Amino acid sequence: MKEVTMELTNVHKKIGKKEIIKGVNFSINKGEVFGFIGPNGAGKTTTIRMMVGLMNITEGDIKILGNSIKSNFHQAIKEVGAIVENPEMYAFMTGRQNLNHYARMNQDVTKDRVEEVIQLVGLEKAINEKVGKYSLGMRQRLGIAQALLHKPSILILDEPTNGLDPAGIREIRKYIRSLAENDGVSVIISSHLLSEIELMCDRIGVIQHGEIVKIQSLHESDEDAAGIVVSFEVDQAEQAKQLLMNELEADVQVRDHFVSVMLEKEKIPSVNKLLVDSNISVYQIQTTKETLEDQFFDLMGANTIE
Amino acid sequence: MSKFFKQTYNEQFKIYIKKSTWVMYILIAALIIGLAFIELTYGEGDQSSAGDDWRTELEQQNEQLIEDNEQAAEDEGQNEFIIEMNNDQLAENTYRLENDAPPRGYSALDFVNDNAFLSSLISLLTIIIAAGIVSNEFKWGTIKLLLIRPISRAKILLSKYVAVLLFALYTLIFVWFLSLITGMIFFGFEGFDSTIVTARASGYEEVTLFTEALKTYGYSLVNLVMMATFAFMISTIFRQSSLAIGLAIFLMLSGNMIVGFFAEQSWAKYILFANTNLQQFETGNMLLEGLTLPFSLTVLLVYYLVFVTLAWLFFTKRDVAGQ
Ligand SMILES: Nc1ncnc2c1ncn2[C@@H]1O[C@H](COP(=O)(O)OP(=O)(O)OP(=O)(O)O)[C@@H](O)[C@H]1O
Ligand SMILES: [Mg+2]
């Protein structure tokens, strides 16, 4: 059994009459990077605001290491480091003054720890400059620095890749992987762009209109997870389609001379044999992996690319 | 405790790291030095201590004052103010003659006492700080990072409030000391036991200037704390500073006028500003009939609790949603 760092149970949020979050359930394990994906306005930021106690939870509960953020705020929030939307800091203070400010709000953040975090995010050069002069990338780094000061068990990052260039994203990915793998920190990272965070996540949850529509592990082998689409080029496509539909009870698609079906890899030879035994000539067999991005678009109802 | 102390330090740090705060202090300093120059040039600042013949001088002055008043009474126009001023001076002189209290020259403590009117400037600055200390965090978006720490919202709010009061205190001390030092340089110092003759409910009395000065500043603190708390509450509820500054300054300036306007009403004594000037119970120069010190203290306390409770409720219970 995996250790659970954060658990959301039946979380609802109503603002006025509008229900923005409609019963969200999921949990995040120790050392896991969880991608929280959804289009604009899906409710990512709202959910994150509830996780960190900025917004009241209308119904349900969120527990961090077993402590409810509602009823045991102190114990729960101690374990959380977060950036909510933009990493806004005091522009009239230097980076170091900002970090010291937050360090004083936690019990045991030492001066050495502040220096350590500055090095970790690579801000040594700019740390004594006013934050007002920082570029967006530098502010993101400082945001991550303040979130890490108190060595939280869970790091919650709302669109940390927003406005970063590819190099910046790659760097963030590196920190996050290292935090999860080396320090056992759990990470929730939200984004509306799957491709930006796909490479750093262990698991993703897709939220749409305030509901979780899919939770998917990215580490299980591809075959298990989604299956692969196998296309057979045959001479008699319609006959092949009938045959495969009867034998495999699967959804079969035909396009020109290609018959496509979702299959596990091990089954390709037997299906091939089936076709050949029925006097259907097979000219070639192609496999295409359905990417996560495709699945994402499927879910979002966008056009899929065959 | 130490966590709260550190947070109060944080809040003060954020006040004093800003250049605008220091500009305020520089302006106050310039004003005080300017006032000293004006006093030296136009005031009684160059008047030396009274000689042995102070009695004849005062008697002569009294005769002159009575004469002036008769003249003023005959003239058409608004001379009431002049007559009143002359009467005050007359009463003071008479007290001095009767009680053998010779007048003194102008000295540093007189300057400090005269500068007590600067407390409304301190109120103004405190209102500006109080109006910004919560709402700016919302404006800057920093509220999100502030509230996700293991400190309750109530403690964060309290630390901000304490920081505001400390700002007022430091500024008051600054005005006090700078006035004292400037006064010493410009007018000399006659020790902390020099006295003045001043109006009391029971008539004129001779009191030590030092305690009088402390009292004048002390009394002004009531209004300062009430208006700063008011601004603090408004800015916490509406999450923006300009409304809080505007309302608080408007009320501060028009407080007495509001009381005057509704003076005839039976509920006028429940108006905050009828009760903020506690000095009226000492001088006997009452704003409204029928006020007593315990009554005023109760009214003040009720207003104060309402302000603080509203600020607390809104700050601790409300969602921090997007802009
Ligand atoms: N304070 C509020 N009052 C009313 N509705 C709100 C409020 N805050 C958010 N919403 C609504 O809740 C929904 C979810 O918003 P949220 O900011 O959580 O989305 P998001 O997934 O973070 O989107 P984005 O990718 O744009 O950041 C939106 O439809 C928004 O209009
Ligand atoms: Mg968002």
CSV table of C-alpha atoms in Angstrom, one decimal, chain A residues 36-291:
chain,number,residue,atom,x,y,z
A,36,PHE,CA,-3.6,18.2,-12.9
A,37,ILE,CA,-4.8,19.0,-16.4
A,38,GLY,CA,-7.8,20.8,-17.7
A,39,PRO,CA,-8.8,23.5,-20.1
A,40,ASN,CA,-9.2,27.1,-19.0
A,41,GLY,CA,-11.9,27.6,-16.5
A,42,ALA,CA,-12.1,23.9,-15.6
A,43,GLY,CA,-11.6,24.5,-12.0
A,44,LYS,CA,-7.9,23.7,-11.4
A,45,THR,CA,-7.1,26.9,-9.6
A,46,THR,CA,-10.3,26.7,-7.5
A,47,THR,CA,-9.4,23.2,-6.4
A,48,ILE,CA,-5.8,24.3,-5.6
A,49,ARG,CA,-7.1,27.3,-3.6
A,50,MET,CA,-9.2,24.9,-1.5
A,51,MET,CA,-6.2,22.6,-1.0
A,52,VAL,CA,-4.2,25.4,0.6
A,53,GLY,CA,-7.0,26.8,2.6
A,54,LEU,CA,-7.5,30.1,0.6
A,55,MET,CA,-11.0,29.1,-0.2
A,56,ASN,CA,-13.5,27.3,2.0
A,57,ILE,CA,-14.6,23.8,1.0
A,58,THR,CA,-18.4,23.8,0.5
A,59,GLU,CA,-18.7,20.0,0.9
A,60,GLY,CA,-16.2,17.2,1.3
A,61,ASP,CA,-12.7,17.4,2.7
A,62,ILE,CA,-9.0,17.6,1.8
A,63,LYS,CA,-6.5,15.9,4.0
A,64,ILE,CA,-2.8,16.4,4.0
A,65,LEU,CA,-0.9,13.6,5.8
A,66,GLY,CA,-4.1,12.8,7.5
A,67,ASN,CA,-4.8,16.3,8.7
A,68,SER,CA,-7.8,18.1,7.4
A,69,ILE,CA,-7.1,21.5,5.9
A,70,LYS,CA,-10.5,22.6,7.2
A,71,SER,CA,-10.3,21.5,10.8
A,72,ASN,CA,-6.6,21.2,11.4
A,73,PHE,CA,-5.2,24.0,9.2
A,74,HIS,CA,-1.9,24.3,11.1
A,75,GLN,CA,-0.8,20.7,10.9
A,76,ALA,CA,-2.0,20.4,7.3
A,77,ILE,CA,-0.5,23.6,5.9
A,78,LYS,CA,2.9,23.0,7.5
A,79,GLU,CA,3.4,20.3,5.0
A,80,VAL,CA,2.5,22.3,2.0
A,81,GLY,CA,4.5,24.5,-0.3
A,82,ALA,CA,2.6,26.2,-3.0
A,83,ILE,CA,2.4,28.7,-5.8
A,84,VAL,CA,-1.1,29.7,-6.6
A,85,GLU,CA,-1.4,31.2,-10.1
A,86,ASN,CA,1.3,33.8,-10.6
A,87,PRO,CA,4.3,33.8,-8.2
A,88,GLU,CA,3.5,37.3,-6.8
A,89,MET,CA,6.0,38.6,-4.3
A,90,TYR,CA,6.9,42.0,-2.8
A,91,ALA,CA,8.3,43.9,-5.7
A,92,PHE,CA,9.9,46.5,-3.5
A,93,MET,CA,11.9,43.9,-1.6
A,94,THR,CA,14.9,41.9,-2.8
A,95,GLY,CA,14.6,38.3,-3.5
A,96,ARG,CA,16.5,37.5,-0.3
A,97,GLN,CA,14.2,39.8,1.8
A,98,ASN,CA,11.2,38.1,0.3
A,99,LEU,CA,12.6,34.7,1.3
A,100,ASN,CA,13.5,35.8,4.7
A,101,HIS,CA,10.0,37.2,5.2
A,102,TYR,CA,8.5,33.8,4.5
A,103,ALA,CA,11.2,32.0,6.4
A,104,ARG,CA,10.2,33.9,9.5
A,105,MET,CA,6.6,32.6,9.1
A,106,ASN,CA,7.8,29.0,9.6
A,107,GLN,CA,9.2,27.6,12.8
A,108,ASP,CA,12.4,26.0,11.7
A,109,VAL,CA,13.7,27.6,8.5
A,110,THR,CA,17.4,28.5,9.2
A,111,LYS,CA,19.6,31.0,7.4
A,112,ASP,CA,21.5,28.1,5.9
A,113,ARG,CA,18.3,26.7,4.5
A,114,VAL,CA,17.5,30.0,2.8
A,115,GLU,CA,20.9,29.9,1.1
A,116,GLU,CA,20.5,26.3,0.2
A,117,VAL,CA,17.2,27.0,-1.5
A,118,ILE,CA,18.6,30.0,-3.4
A,119,GLN,CA,21.3,27.7,-4.8
A,120,LEU,CA,18.8,25.0,-5.6
A,121,VAL,CA,16.9,27.3,-7.9
A,122,GLY,CA,20.0,29.1,-9.2
A,123,LEU,CA,19.2,32.6,-8.1
A,124,GLU,CA,22.5,33.4,-6.4
A,125,LYS,CA,23.3,36.3,-8.8
A,126,ALA,CA,20.0,38.1,-8.6
A,127,ILE,CA,19.0,37.4,-5.1
A,128,ASN,CA,20.0,40.9,-3.8
A,129,GLU,CA,18.1,42.7,-6.5
A,130,LYS,CA,14.6,44.0,-6.1
A,131,VAL,CA,12.0,41.5,-7.3
A,132,GLY,CA,10.3,44.3,-9.3
A,133,LYS,CA,13.3,43.9,-11.7
A,134,TYR,CA,13.0,40.2,-12.1
A,135,SER,CA,11.9,38.5,-15.3
A,136,LEU,CA,9.0,36.1,-15.2
A,137,GLY,CA,11.3,33.1,-15.2
A,138,MET,CA,13.2,34.5,-12.2
A,139,ARG,CA,10.0,35.1,-10.4
A,140,GLN,CA,8.9,31.5,-11.1
A,141,ARG,CA,12.2,30.4,-9.6
A,142,LEU,CA,11.8,32.6,-6.6
A,143,GLY,CA,8.2,31.3,-6.2
A,144,ILE,CA,9.5,27.7,-6.2
A,145,ALA,CA,12.2,28.8,-3.7
A,146,GLN,CA,9.7,30.1,-1.2
A,147,ALA,CA,7.5,27.0,-1.6
A,148,LEU,CA,10.5,24.8,-0.7
A,149,LEU,CA,11.9,26.7,2.2
A,150,HIS,CA,10.2,24.6,4.9
A,151,LYS,CA,10.8,21.3,3.2
A,152,PRO,CA,7.2,20.5,2.6
A,153,SER,CA,5.8,17.0,2.0
A,154,ILE,CA,3.7,18.2,-0.8
A,155,LEU,CA,4.4,20.9,-3.4
A,156,ILE,CA,1.5,22.4,-5.2
A,157,LEU,CA,2.3,24.4,-8.3
A,158,ASP,CA,-0.4,26.1,-10.3
A,159,GLU,CA,0.8,26.5,-13.8
A,160,PRO,CA,4.4,26.9,-13.0
A,161,THR,CA,5.3,26.7,-16.6
A,162,ASN,CA,3.2,29.7,-17.5
A,163,GLY,CA,5.3,32.1,-19.5
A,164,LEU,CA,8.4,30.0,-19.3
A,165,ASP,CA,10.5,29.3,-22.4
A,166,PRO,CA,11.4,25.6,-23.2
A,167,ALA,CA,14.7,25.9,-21.3
A,168,GLY,CA,12.9,27.1,-18.3
A,169,ILE,CA,10.4,24.3,-18.5
A,170,ARG,CA,13.1,21.8,-18.8
A,171,GLU,CA,14.8,23.2,-15.7
A,172,ILE,CA,11.6,23.1,-13.7
A,173,ARG,CA,11.1,19.5,-14.8
A,174,LYS,CA,14.5,18.6,-13.6
A,175,TYR,CA,13.9,20.1,-10.1
A,176,ILE,CA,10.6,18.5,-9.8
A,177,ARG,CA,11.8,15.0,-10.8
A,178,SER,CA,14.7,15.3,-8.4
A,179,LEU,CA,12.5,16.5,-5.5
A,180,ALA,CA,10.1,13.6,-6.1
A,181,GLU,CA,12.7,10.9,-6.6
A,182,ASN,CA,15.4,12.0,-4.2
A,183,ASP,CA,13.4,13.7,-1.4
A,184,GLY,CA,10.1,11.8,-1.6
A,185,VAL,CA,8.2,15.1,-2.1
A,186,SER,CA,4.8,14.7,-3.7
A,187,VAL,CA,4.0,17.3,-6.3
A,188,ILE,CA,0.8,18.5,-7.9
A,189,ILE,CA,1.4,20.5,-11.0
A,190,SER,CA,-1.5,22.0,-12.9
A,191,SER,CA,-1.4,23.0,-16.5
A,192,HIS,CA,-3.8,23.3,-19.4
A,193,LEU,CA,-1.1,22.0,-21.7
A,194,LEU,CA,-0.5,18.3,-21.3
A,195,SER,CA,2.6,18.3,-23.5
A,196,GLU,CA,4.4,20.7,-21.1
A,197,ILE,CA,4.1,18.5,-18.1
A,198,GLU,CA,3.7,15.1,-19.5
A,199,LEU,CA,7.4,14.3,-19.2
A,200,MET,CA,7.6,15.1,-15.5
A,201,CYS,CA,4.4,13.4,-14.3
A,202,ASP,CA,3.8,9.9,-12.9
A,203,ARG,CA,0.1,10.3,-13.1
A,204,ILE,CA,-2.4,12.7,-14.5
A,205,GLY,CA,-5.9,13.7,-13.6
A,206,VAL,CA,-8.0,15.4,-16.1
A,207,ILE,CA,-10.6,17.9,-14.9
A,208,GLN,CA,-13.3,19.4,-17.0
A,209,HIS,CA,-16.3,21.5,-15.9
A,210,GLY,CA,-15.4,20.9,-12.3
A,211,GLU,CA,-15.3,17.1,-12.6
A,212,ILE,CA,-12.5,14.6,-12.8
A,213,VAL,CA,-13.0,12.9,-16.1
A,214,LYS,CA,-10.0,10.7,-16.1
A,215,ILE,CA,-7.1,9.6,-13.9
A,216,GLN,CA,-4.3,7.9,-15.7
A,217,SER,CA,-0.9,6.5,-14.8
A,218,LEU,CA,1.9,7.3,-17.3
A,219,HIS,CA,4.1,4.5,-16.1
A,220,GLU,CA,2.1,1.4,-16.8
A,221,SER,CA,3.2,-0.1,-20.1
A,222,ASP,CA,1.5,1.4,-23.1
A,223,GLU,CA,-0.1,-1.8,-24.1
A,224,ASP,CA,-1.9,-2.1,-20.8
A,225,ALA,CA,-2.9,1.4,-20.5
A,226,ALA,CA,-4.4,2.3,-23.8
A,227,GLY,CA,-3.6,-0.5,-26.2
A,228,ILE,CA,-2.2,0.1,-29.6
A,229,VAL,CA,-4.0,0.6,-32.8
A,230,VAL,CA,-3.0,-2.1,-35.3
A,231,SER,CA,-3.8,-1.6,-39.0
A,232,PHE,CA,-3.7,-4.5,-41.4
A,233,GLU,CA,-3.5,-3.8,-45.1
A,234,VAL,CA,-5.7,-6.5,-46.7
A,235,ASP,CA,-7.2,-7.2,-50.1
A,236,GLN,CA,-10.8,-7.6,-48.8
A,237,ALA,CA,-11.3,-5.0,-46.2
A,238,GLU,CA,-15.0,-5.5,-45.6
A,239,GLN,CA,-14.7,-9.2,-45.1
A,240,ALA,CA,-11.8,-8.7,-42.8
A,241,LYS,CA,-13.8,-6.3,-40.8
A,242,GLN,CA,-16.7,-8.7,-40.3
A,243,LEU,CA,-14.4,-11.4,-39.3
A,244,LEU,CA,-12.5,-9.4,-36.8
A,245,MET,CA,-15.7,-8.0,-35.3
A,246,ASN,CA,-17.1,-11.4,-34.8
A,247,GLU,CA,-13.9,-12.9,-33.5
A,248,LEU,CA,-12.6,-10.1,-31.3
A,249,GLU,CA,-15.8,-8.3,-30.4
A,250,ALA,CA,-13.9,-5.1,-30.9
A,251,ASP,CA,-14.5,-1.9,-32.7
A,252,VAL,CA,-13.1,-2.2,-36.1
A,253,GLN,CA,-12.5,0.6,-38.6
A,254,VAL,CA,-12.0,0.4,-42.3
A,255,ARG,CA,-10.2,2.9,-44.4
A,256,ASP,CA,-9.4,2.1,-48.0
A,257,HIS,CA,-7.6,-1.3,-47.7
A,258,PHE,CA,-6.7,-0.8,-44.0
A,259,VAL,CA,-8.6,-2.5,-41.2
A,260,SER,CA,-7.8,-1.0,-37.8
A,261,VAL,CA,-8.4,-2.5,-34.5
A,262,MET,CA,-7.3,-1.8,-30.9
A,263,LEU,CA,-5.2,-4.8,-29.8
A,264,GLU,CA,-2.7,-5.9,-27.3
A,265,LYS,CA,0.7,-6.6,-28.8
A,266,GLU,CA,0.8,-10.3,-28.1
A,267,LYS,CA,-2.4,-10.9,-30.1
A,268,ILE,CA,-1.0,-9.5,-33.4
A,269,PRO,CA,0.3,-12.9,-34.7
A,270,SER,CA,-2.9,-14.8,-33.9
A,271,VAL,CA,-5.1,-12.1,-35.6
A,272,ASN,CA,-2.8,-12.3,-38.5
A,273,LYS,CA,-3.2,-16.0,-38.7
A,274,LEU,CA,-6.9,-15.7,-38.4
A,275,LEU,CA,-7.0,-13.4,-41.4
A,276,VAL,CA,-4.7,-15.6,-43.5
A,277,ASP,CA,-6.6,-18.7,-42.6
A,278,SER,CA,-9.8,-17.0,-43.9
A,279,ASN,CA,-8.0,-16.5,-47.2
A,280,ILE,CA,-7.5,-12.8,-46.7
A,281,SER,CA,-4.2,-11.6,-47.9
A,282,VAL,CA,-2.2,-9.4,-45.5
A,283,TYR,CA,0.2,-7.0,-47.2
A,284,GLN,CA,1.4,-5.2,-44.1
A,285,ILE,CA,0.8,-4.6,-40.5
A,286,GLN,CA,1.2,-1.2,-38.9
A,287,THR,CA,1.0,-0.2,-35.2
A,288,THR,CA,0.3,3.3,-34.0
A,289,LYS,CA,0.4,4.2,-30.4
A,290,GLU,CA,-2.4,6.5,-29.3
A,291,THR,CA,-0.6,9.3,-27.5
